[in-house]
XYZ file of C-alpha atoms in Angstrom:
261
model
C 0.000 0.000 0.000
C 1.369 3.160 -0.858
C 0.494 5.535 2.445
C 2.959 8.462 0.820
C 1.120 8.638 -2.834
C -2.030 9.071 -0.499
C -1.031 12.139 1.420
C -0.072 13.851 -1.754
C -3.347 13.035 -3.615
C -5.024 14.679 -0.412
C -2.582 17.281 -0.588
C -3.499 18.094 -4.163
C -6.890 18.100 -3.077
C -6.187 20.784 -0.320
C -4.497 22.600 -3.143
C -7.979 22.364 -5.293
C -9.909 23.784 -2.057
C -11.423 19.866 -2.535
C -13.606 19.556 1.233
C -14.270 15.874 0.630
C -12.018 13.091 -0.695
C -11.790 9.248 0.046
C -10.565 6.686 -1.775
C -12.406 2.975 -2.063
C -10.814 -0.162 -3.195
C -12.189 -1.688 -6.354
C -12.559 -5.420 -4.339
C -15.109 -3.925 -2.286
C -17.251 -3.429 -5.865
C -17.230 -7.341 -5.859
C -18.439 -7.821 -2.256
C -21.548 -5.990 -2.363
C -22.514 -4.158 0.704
C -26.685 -4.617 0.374
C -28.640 -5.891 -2.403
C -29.987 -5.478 -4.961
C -26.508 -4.326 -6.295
C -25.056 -3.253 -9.675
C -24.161 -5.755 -12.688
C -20.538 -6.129 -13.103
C -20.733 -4.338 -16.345
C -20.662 -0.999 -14.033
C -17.669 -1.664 -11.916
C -14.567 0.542 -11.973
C -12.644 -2.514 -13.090
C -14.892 -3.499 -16.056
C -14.497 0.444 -17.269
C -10.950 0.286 -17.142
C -9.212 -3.044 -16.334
C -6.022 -2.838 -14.107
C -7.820 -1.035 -11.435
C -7.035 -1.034 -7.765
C -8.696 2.197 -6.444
C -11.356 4.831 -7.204
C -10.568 7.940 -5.816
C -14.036 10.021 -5.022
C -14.315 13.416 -4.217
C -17.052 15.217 -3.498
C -17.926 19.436 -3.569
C -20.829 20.924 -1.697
C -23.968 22.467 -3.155
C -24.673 25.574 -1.055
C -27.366 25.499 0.709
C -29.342 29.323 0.632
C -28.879 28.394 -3.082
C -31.029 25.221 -2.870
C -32.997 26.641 -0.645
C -34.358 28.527 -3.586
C -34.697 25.575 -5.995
C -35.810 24.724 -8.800
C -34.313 28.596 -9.981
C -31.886 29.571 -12.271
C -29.946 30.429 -9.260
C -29.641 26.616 -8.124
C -29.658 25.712 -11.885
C -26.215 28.111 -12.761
C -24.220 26.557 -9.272
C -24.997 22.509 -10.600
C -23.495 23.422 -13.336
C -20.763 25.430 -11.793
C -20.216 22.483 -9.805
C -20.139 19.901 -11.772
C -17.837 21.654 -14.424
C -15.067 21.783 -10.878
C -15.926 17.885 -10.776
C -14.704 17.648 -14.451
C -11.879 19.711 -14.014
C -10.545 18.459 -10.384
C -10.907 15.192 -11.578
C -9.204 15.323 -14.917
C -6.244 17.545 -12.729
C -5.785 14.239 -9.956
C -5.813 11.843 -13.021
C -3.176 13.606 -14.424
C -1.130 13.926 -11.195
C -1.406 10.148 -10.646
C -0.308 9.366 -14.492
C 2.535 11.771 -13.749
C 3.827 9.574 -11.419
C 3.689 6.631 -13.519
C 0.055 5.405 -12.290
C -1.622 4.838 -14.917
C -5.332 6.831 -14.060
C -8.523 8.023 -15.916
C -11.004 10.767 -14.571
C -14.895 9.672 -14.673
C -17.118 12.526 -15.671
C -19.227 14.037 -13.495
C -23.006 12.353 -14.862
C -21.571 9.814 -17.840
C -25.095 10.921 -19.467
C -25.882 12.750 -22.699
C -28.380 14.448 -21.548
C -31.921 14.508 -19.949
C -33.824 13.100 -23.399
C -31.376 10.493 -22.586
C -32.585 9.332 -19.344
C -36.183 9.541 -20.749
C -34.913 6.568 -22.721
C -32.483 4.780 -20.708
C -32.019 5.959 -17.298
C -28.880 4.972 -16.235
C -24.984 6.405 -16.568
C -21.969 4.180 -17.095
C -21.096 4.426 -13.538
C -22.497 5.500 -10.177
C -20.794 8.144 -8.386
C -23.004 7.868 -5.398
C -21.859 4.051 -5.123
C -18.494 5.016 -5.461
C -18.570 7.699 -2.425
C -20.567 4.876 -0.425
C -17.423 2.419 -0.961
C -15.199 5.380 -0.085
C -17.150 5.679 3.390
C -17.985 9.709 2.578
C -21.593 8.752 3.956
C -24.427 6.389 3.574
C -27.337 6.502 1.055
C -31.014 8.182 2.419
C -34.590 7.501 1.501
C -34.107 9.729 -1.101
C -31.497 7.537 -2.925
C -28.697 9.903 -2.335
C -25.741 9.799 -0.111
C -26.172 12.042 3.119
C -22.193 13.322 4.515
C -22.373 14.398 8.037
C -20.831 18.412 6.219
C -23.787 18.317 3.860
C -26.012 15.991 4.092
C -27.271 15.222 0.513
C -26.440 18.742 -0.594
C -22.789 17.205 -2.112
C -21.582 16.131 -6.191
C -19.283 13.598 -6.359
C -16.811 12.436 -9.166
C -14.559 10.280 -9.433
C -10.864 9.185 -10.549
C -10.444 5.400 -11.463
C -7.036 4.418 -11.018
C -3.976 1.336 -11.038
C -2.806 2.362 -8.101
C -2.824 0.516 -5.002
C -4.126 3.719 -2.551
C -4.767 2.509 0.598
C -8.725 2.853 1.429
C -10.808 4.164 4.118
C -13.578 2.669 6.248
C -17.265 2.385 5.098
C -18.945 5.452 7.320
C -20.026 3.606 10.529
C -23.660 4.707 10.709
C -26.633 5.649 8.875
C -27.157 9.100 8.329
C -30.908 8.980 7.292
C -33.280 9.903 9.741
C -35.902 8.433 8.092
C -38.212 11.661 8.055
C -39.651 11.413 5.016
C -39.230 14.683 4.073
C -38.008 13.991 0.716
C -41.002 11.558 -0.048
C -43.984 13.873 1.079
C -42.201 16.558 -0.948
C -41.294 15.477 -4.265
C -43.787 16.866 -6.633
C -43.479 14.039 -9.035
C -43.999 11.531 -6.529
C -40.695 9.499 -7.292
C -40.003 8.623 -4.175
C -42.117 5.754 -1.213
C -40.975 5.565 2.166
C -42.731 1.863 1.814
C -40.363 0.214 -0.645
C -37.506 1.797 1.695
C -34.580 0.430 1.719
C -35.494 -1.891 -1.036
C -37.035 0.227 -3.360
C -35.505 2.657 -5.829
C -35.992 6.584 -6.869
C -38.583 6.429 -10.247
C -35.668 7.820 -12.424
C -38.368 7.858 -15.216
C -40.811 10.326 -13.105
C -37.832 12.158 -12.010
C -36.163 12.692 -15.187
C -39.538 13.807 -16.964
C -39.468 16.129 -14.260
C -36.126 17.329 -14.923
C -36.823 17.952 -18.122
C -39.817 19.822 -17.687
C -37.676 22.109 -15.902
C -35.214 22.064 -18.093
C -37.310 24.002 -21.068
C -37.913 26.563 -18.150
C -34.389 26.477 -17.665
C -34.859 25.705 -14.094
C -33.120 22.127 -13.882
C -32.676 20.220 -11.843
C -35.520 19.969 -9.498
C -33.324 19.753 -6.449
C -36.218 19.661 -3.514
C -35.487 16.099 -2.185
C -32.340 17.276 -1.281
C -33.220 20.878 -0.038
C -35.452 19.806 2.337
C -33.576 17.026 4.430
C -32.453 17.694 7.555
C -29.234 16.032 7.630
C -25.871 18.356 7.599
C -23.542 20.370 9.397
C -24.003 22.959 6.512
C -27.752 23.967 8.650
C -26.008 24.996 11.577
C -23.424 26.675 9.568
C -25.957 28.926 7.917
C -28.562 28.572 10.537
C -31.294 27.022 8.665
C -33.986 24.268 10.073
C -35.351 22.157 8.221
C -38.501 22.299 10.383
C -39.203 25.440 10.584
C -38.686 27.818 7.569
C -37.936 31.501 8.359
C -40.045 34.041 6.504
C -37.033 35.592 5.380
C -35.637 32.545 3.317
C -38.962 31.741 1.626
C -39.119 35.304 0.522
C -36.037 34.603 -1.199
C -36.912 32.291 -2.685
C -39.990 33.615 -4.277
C -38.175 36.449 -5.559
C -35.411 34.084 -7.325
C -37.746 31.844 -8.368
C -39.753 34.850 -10.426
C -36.428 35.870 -12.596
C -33.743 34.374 -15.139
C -35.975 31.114 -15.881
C -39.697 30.854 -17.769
């Protein structure tokens, strides 16, 4: 195990002003965790043989700008974000490669587009797996993965790799309170609490959804994750997800009413 090439991945992460990095061993792909699990079509070592680790980091989706979702406002910072993923991602793939390791970044979504998932809902590899194998957090109701800094309110990409990184512990504990919040507030209905933890998000619902919005230019929908309580980020900007202040859904209104149709 190399500890050293570790510290300086992390240190080129602290570099990129990267808050969330772990790295998962591909073995743990074949030993699956819960069922029902993924084919073995979508493991890190199908998509590029020779792996040994996936290296996942994740950056946070602020939350007075999902508060205001779907907007243009929360609409411009995905895509903010995820363009960082791309970029981050390619930049650690190219570290590792530059110390003869040979490395590929994953993009962000591995989608074409929303039309897309109207047809065939699924990318060439799951992200939110990948950060579950990492340990960054444990997957919610909602079919996301909560982090105790942001609770759902986190993208993740990842960098596939040869090299042998040593990996870090699943997270010990579930994160998901099991509110519901996300299920009694989806307007598509993609989500029931009974087929929990069983059951799966209705990517088709949700992606008509999504694409709905985006013609308004208001995509993605985002409210699953706005309204769950889990995250450090609440305390850091003082919002509950019980009780809404005035203040914030005012905001909201008013960015809700410009830069979209």
């Amino acid at each position: 195990m190399n500890d050293d090439l570790k510290a300086a991945v992390i240190e080129q992460c602290r570099k990129m002003e990267i808050p969330l990095v772990r790295v998962a061993n591909t073995e743990r792909w074949e030993n699956p965790p819960f069922l029902p699990w993924m084919p073995e079509d979508f493991y890190p070592q199908s998509i590029f043989p020779g792996a040994r680790s996936v290296i996942v980091i994740g950056l946070p989706i602020h939350l007075p700008v999902i508060e205001t979702a779907p907007s243009i406002y929360y609409h411009e910072l995905y895509r903010t974000v995820n363009t960082l993923l791309d970029q981050y991602t390619y930049r650690l793939a190219s570290f590792l490669n530059d110390r003869g390791h040979p490395s590929v970044f994953v993009p962000r979504d591995g989608y074409g587009s929303i039309e897309v998932l109207l047809k065939n809902p699924v990318a060439f590899f799951s992200h939110r797996h990948a950060a579950f194998l990492a340990g960054l957090g444990t997957f919610g109701v909602n079919n996301t993965i909560l982090t105790p800094e942001y609770g759902p309110r986190v993208r993740f990409a990842s960098v596939i790799t040869t090299a042998e990184i040593p990996a870090d512990p699943l997270f010990p504990e579930d994160l998901c309170t099991r509110c519901m919040l996300c299920v009694h507030s989806c307007p598509v209905g993609a989500l029931d609490e009974l087929d929990y933890p069983d059951g799966l998000t209705d990517s088709a619902a949700c992606a008509a959804n999504s694409a709905r919005l985006g013609r308004r230019h208001t995509s993605p929908c985002g409210i699953c994750i706005r309204v769950c309580p889990v995250g450090e980020d609440r305390r850091h900007y003082a919002r509950s997800a019980a009780a809404e202040d005035p203040r914030h859904l005012r905001a909201r209104e008013h960015v809700q009413k410009y830069g979209g149709l």
